[in-house]
mmCIF file with all atom_site columns, C-alpha atoms in Angstrom:
data_model
loop_
_atom_site.group_PDB
_atom_site.id
_atom_site.type_symbol
_atom_site.label_atom_id
_atom_site.label_alt_id
_atom_site.label_comp_id
_atom_site.label_asym_id
_atom_site.label_entity_id
_atom_site.label_seq_id
_atom_site.pdbx_PDB_ins_code
_atom_site.Cartn_x
_atom_site.Cartn_y
_atom_site.Cartn_z
_atom_site.occupancy
_atom_site.B_iso_or_equiv
_atom_site.pdbx_formal_charge
_atom_site.auth_seq_id
_atom_site.auth_comp_id
_atom_site.auth_asym_id
_atom_site.auth_atom_id
_atom_site.pdbx_PDB_model_num
ATOM 1  C CA . ARG A 1 1  ? -112.411 -258.575 241.267 1.00 0.00 ? 1  ARG A CA 1
ATOM 2  C CA . ASP A 1 2  ? -114.246 -260.311 243.938 1.00 0.00 ? 2  ASP A CA 1
ATOM 3  C CA . SER A 1 3  ? -113.784 -260.552 247.485 1.00 0.00 ? 3  SER A CA 1
ATOM 4  C CA . PHE A 1 4  ? -114.518 -263.998 248.467 1.00 0.00 ? 4  PHE A CA 1
ATOM 5  C CA . ASN A 1 5  ? -113.363 -264.103 252.164 1.00 0.00 ? 5  ASN A CA 1
ATOM 6  C CA . VAL A 1 6  ? -111.964 -260.981 251.829 1.00 0.00 ? 6  VAL A CA 1
ATOM 7  C CA . SER A 1 7  ? -112.697 -258.609 255.443 1.00 0.00 ? 7  SER A CA 1
ATOM 8  C CA . SER A 1 8  ? -110.523 -255.763 254.293 1.00 0.00 ? 8  SER A CA 1
ATOM 9  C CA . VAL A 1 9  ? -107.687 -254.490 252.180 1.00 0.00 ? 9  VAL A CA 1
ATOM 10 C CA . SER A 1 10 ? -105.366 -251.783 253.858 1.00 0.00 ? 10 SER A CA 1
ATOM 11 C CA . ASP A 1 11 ? -102.706 -249.685 252.252 1.00 0.00 ? 11 ASP A CA 1
ATOM 12 C CA . ASP A 1 12 ? -99.740  -249.441 254.286 1.00 0.00 ? 12 ASP A CA 1
ATOM 13 C CA . GLY A 1 13 ? -97.543  -247.410 252.217 1.00 0.00 ? 13 GLY A CA 1
ATOM 14 C CA . THR A 1 14 ? -96.452  -247.429 248.979 1.00 0.00 ? 14 THR A CA 1
ATOM 15 C CA . GLY A 1 15 ? -96.595  -250.617 247.349 1.00 0.00 ? 15 GLY A CA 1
ATOM 16 C CA . ASP A 1 16 ? -97.326  -252.391 250.282 1.00 0.00 ? 16 ASP A CA 1
ATOM 17 C CA . TYR A 1 17 ? -101.006 -254.066 250.799 1.00 0.00 ? 17 TYR A CA 1
ATOM 18 C CA . ARG A 1 18 ? -101.960 -256.078 253.393 1.00 0.00 ? 18 ARG A CA 1
ATOM 19 C CA . THR A 1 19 ? -105.336 -258.511 252.983 1.00 0.00 ? 19 THR A CA 1
ATOM 20 C CA . THR A 1 20 ? -107.333 -259.370 256.416 1.00 0.00 ? 20 THR A CA 1
ATOM 21 C CA . PHE A 1 21 ? -109.621 -262.921 255.629 1.00 0.00 ? 21 PHE A CA 1
ATOM 22 C CA . THR A 1 22 ? -112.917 -263.191 257.051 1.00 0.00 ? 22 THR A CA 1
ATOM 23 C CA . SER A 1 23 ? -112.269 -266.764 257.742 1.00 0.00 ? 23 SER A CA 1
ATOM 24 C CA . ALA A 1 24 ? -108.898 -268.011 258.716 1.00 0.00 ? 24 ALA A CA 1
ATOM 25 C CA . MET A 1 25 ? -106.791 -270.491 256.156 1.00 0.00 ? 25 MET A CA 1
ATOM 26 C CA . VAL A 1 26 ? -106.202 -273.701 257.535 1.00 0.00 ? 26 VAL A CA 1
ATOM 27 C CA . ASN A 1 27 ? -102.269 -273.546 257.931 1.00 0.00 ? 27 ASN A CA 1
ATOM 28 C CA . ASP A 1 28 ? -99.700  -270.515 256.290 1.00 0.00 ? 28 ASP A CA 1
ATOM 29 C CA . ASP A 1 29 ? -98.901  -273.216 253.669 1.00 0.00 ? 29 ASP A CA 1
ATOM 30 C CA . TYR A 1 30 ? -101.497 -271.677 250.754 1.00 0.00 ? 30 TYR A CA 1
ATOM 31 C CA . ALA A 1 31 ? -100.369 -270.764 247.626 1.00 0.00 ? 31 ALA A CA 1
ATOM 32 C CA . CYS A 1 32 ? -100.515 -266.923 246.907 1.00 0.00 ? 32 CYS A CA 1
ATOM 33 C CA . PRO A 1 33 ? -99.644  -266.434 243.038 1.00 0.00 ? 33 PRO A CA 1
ATOM 34 C CA . LEU A 1 34 ? -99.017  -262.599 242.112 1.00 0.00 ? 34 LEU A CA 1
ATOM 35 C CA . GLY A 1 35 ? -99.214  -260.614 239.192 1.00 0.00 ? 35 GLY A CA 1
ATOM 36 C CA . SER A 1 36 ? -98.333  -257.011 237.978 1.00 0.00 ? 36 SER A CA 1
ATOM 37 C CA . ALA A 1 37 ? -99.841  -254.846 234.832 1.00 0.00 ? 37 ALA A CA 1
ATOM 38 C CA . VAL A 1 38 ? -96.359  -253.603 234.783 1.00 0.00 ? 38 VAL A CA 1
ATOM 39 C CA . SER A 1 39 ? -93.977  -255.600 233.226 1.00 0.00 ? 39 SER A CA 1
ATOM 40 C CA . ASN A 1 40 ? -90.570  -253.801 234.836 1.00 0.00 ? 40 ASN A CA 1
ATOM 41 C CA . ASP A 1 41 ? -92.471  -254.432 238.542 1.00 0.00 ? 41 ASP A CA 1
ATOM 42 C CA . PHE A 1 42 ? -92.751  -257.663 240.206 1.00 0.00 ? 42 PHE A CA 1
ATOM 43 C CA . VAL A 1 43 ? -94.818  -258.339 243.540 1.00 0.00 ? 43 VAL A CA 1
ATOM 44 C CA . ASP A 1 44 ? -93.670  -260.550 246.701 1.00 0.00 ? 44 ASP A CA 1
ATOM 45 C CA . ASN A 1 45 ? -95.905  -262.085 249.408 1.00 0.00 ? 45 ASN A CA 1
ATOM 46 C CA . THR A 1 46 ? -93.648  -261.152 252.420 1.00 0.00 ? 46 THR A CA 1
ATOM 47 C CA . ASP A 1 47 ? -95.685  -262.092 255.056 1.00 0.00 ? 47 ASP A CA 1
ATOM 48 C CA . ILE A 1 48 ? -98.244  -265.041 255.160 1.00 0.00 ? 48 ILE A CA 1
ATOM 49 C CA . ALA A 1 49 ? -100.098 -266.174 258.034 1.00 0.00 ? 49 ALA A CA 1
ATOM 50 C CA . THR A 1 50 ? -103.730 -267.912 258.616 1.00 0.00 ? 50 THR A CA 1
ATOM 51 C CA . THR A 1 51 ? -105.354 -264.731 258.616 1.00 0.00 ? 51 THR A CA 1
ATOM 52 C CA . ALA A 1 52 ? -103.854 -262.231 256.362 1.00 0.00 ? 52 ALA A CA 1
ATOM 53 C CA . VAL A 1 53 ? -101.433 -261.935 253.918 1.00 0.00 ? 53 VAL A CA 1
ATOM 54 C CA . THR A 1 54 ? -99.120  -258.840 252.975 1.00 0.00 ? 54 THR A CA 1
ATOM 55 C CA . VAL A 1 55 ? -98.119  -258.132 249.205 1.00 0.00 ? 55 VAL A CA 1
ATOM 56 C CA . LYS A 1 56 ? -95.721  -255.756 248.748 1.00 0.00 ? 56 LYS A CA 1
ATOM 57 C CA . LEU A 1 57 ? -94.791  -254.167 244.869 1.00 0.00 ? 57 LEU A CA 1
ATOM 58 C CA . PHE A 1 58 ? -91.299  -252.931 243.613 1.00 0.00 ? 58 PHE A CA 1
ATOM 59 C CA . ASN A 1 59 ? -89.354  -252.047 240.574 1.00 0.00 ? 59 ASN A CA 1
ATOM 60 C CA . LEU A 1 60 ? -86.310  -253.463 238.911 1.00 0.00 ? 60 LEU A CA 1
ATOM 61 C CA . ALA A 1 61 ? -84.602  -251.019 240.869 1.00 0.00 ? 61 ALA A CA 1
ATOM 62 C CA . GLY A 1 62 ? -85.930  -252.655 244.135 1.00 0.00 ? 62 GLY A CA 1
ATOM 63 C CA . SER A 1 63 ? -87.528  -249.450 245.220 1.00 0.00 ? 63 SER A CA 1
ATOM 64 C CA . GLN A 1 64 ? -91.312  -249.891 246.346 1.00 0.00 ? 64 GLN A CA 1
ATOM 65 C CA . VAL A 1 65 ? -94.190  -248.562 243.593 1.00 0.00 ? 65 VAL A CA 1
ATOM 66 C CA . ASP A 1 66 ? -97.594  -248.090 243.485 1.00 0.00 ? 66 ASP A CA 1
ATOM 67 C CA . ASN A 1 67 ? -99.054  -249.841 240.025 1.00 0.00 ? 67 ASN A CA 1
ATOM 68 C CA . ASP A 1 68 ? -102.856 -250.457 238.893 1.00 0.00 ? 68 ASP A CA 1
ATOM 69 C CA . PRO A 1 69 ? -103.413 -253.369 238.738 1.00 0.00 ? 69 PRO A CA 1
ATOM 70 C CA . ALA A 1 70 ? -101.603 -255.760 240.866 1.00 0.00 ? 70 ALA A CA 1
ATOM 71 C CA . THR A 1 71 ? -103.395 -258.958 241.207 1.00 0.00 ? 71 THR A CA 1
ATOM 72 C CA . PHE A 1 72 ? -103.344 -262.262 243.268 1.00 0.00 ? 72 PHE A CA 1
ATOM 73 C CA . SER A 1 73 ? -105.604 -264.991 244.296 1.00 0.00 ? 73 SER A CA 1
ATOM 74 C CA . ILE A 1 74 ? -105.327 -267.368 247.382 1.00 0.00 ? 74 ILE A CA 1
ATOM 75 C CA . VAL A 1 75 ? -105.698 -271.327 246.841 1.00 0.00 ? 75 VAL A CA 1
ATOM 76 C CA . GLY A 1 76 ? -105.588 -273.177 249.810 1.00 0.00 ? 76 GLY A CA 1
ATOM 77 C CA . ASP A 1 77 ? -108.341 -274.576 252.442 1.00 0.00 ? 77 ASP A CA 1
ATOM 78 C CA . LEU A 1 78 ? -110.265 -272.782 254.671 1.00 0.00 ? 78 LEU A CA 1
ATOM 79 C CA . ALA A 1 79 ? -110.314 -273.718 258.613 1.00 0.00 ? 79 ALA A CA 1
#
């Protein structure tokens, strides 16, 4: 639960989170591995930009859900 290069995390609705970076990434081709603590839920990064990423959580029926914890990391180069 570190926050290197994270300036903010916003809760934009059920299962919808946007993380804004302190420093931009060099491009939007970085990797964003995701995970969920609930085995029946899955996560998706739906909006990848050099300054932020949006992560959404879904159940098997396709409805967005909140769960704790949902995790992700960013693997790439800073600009």
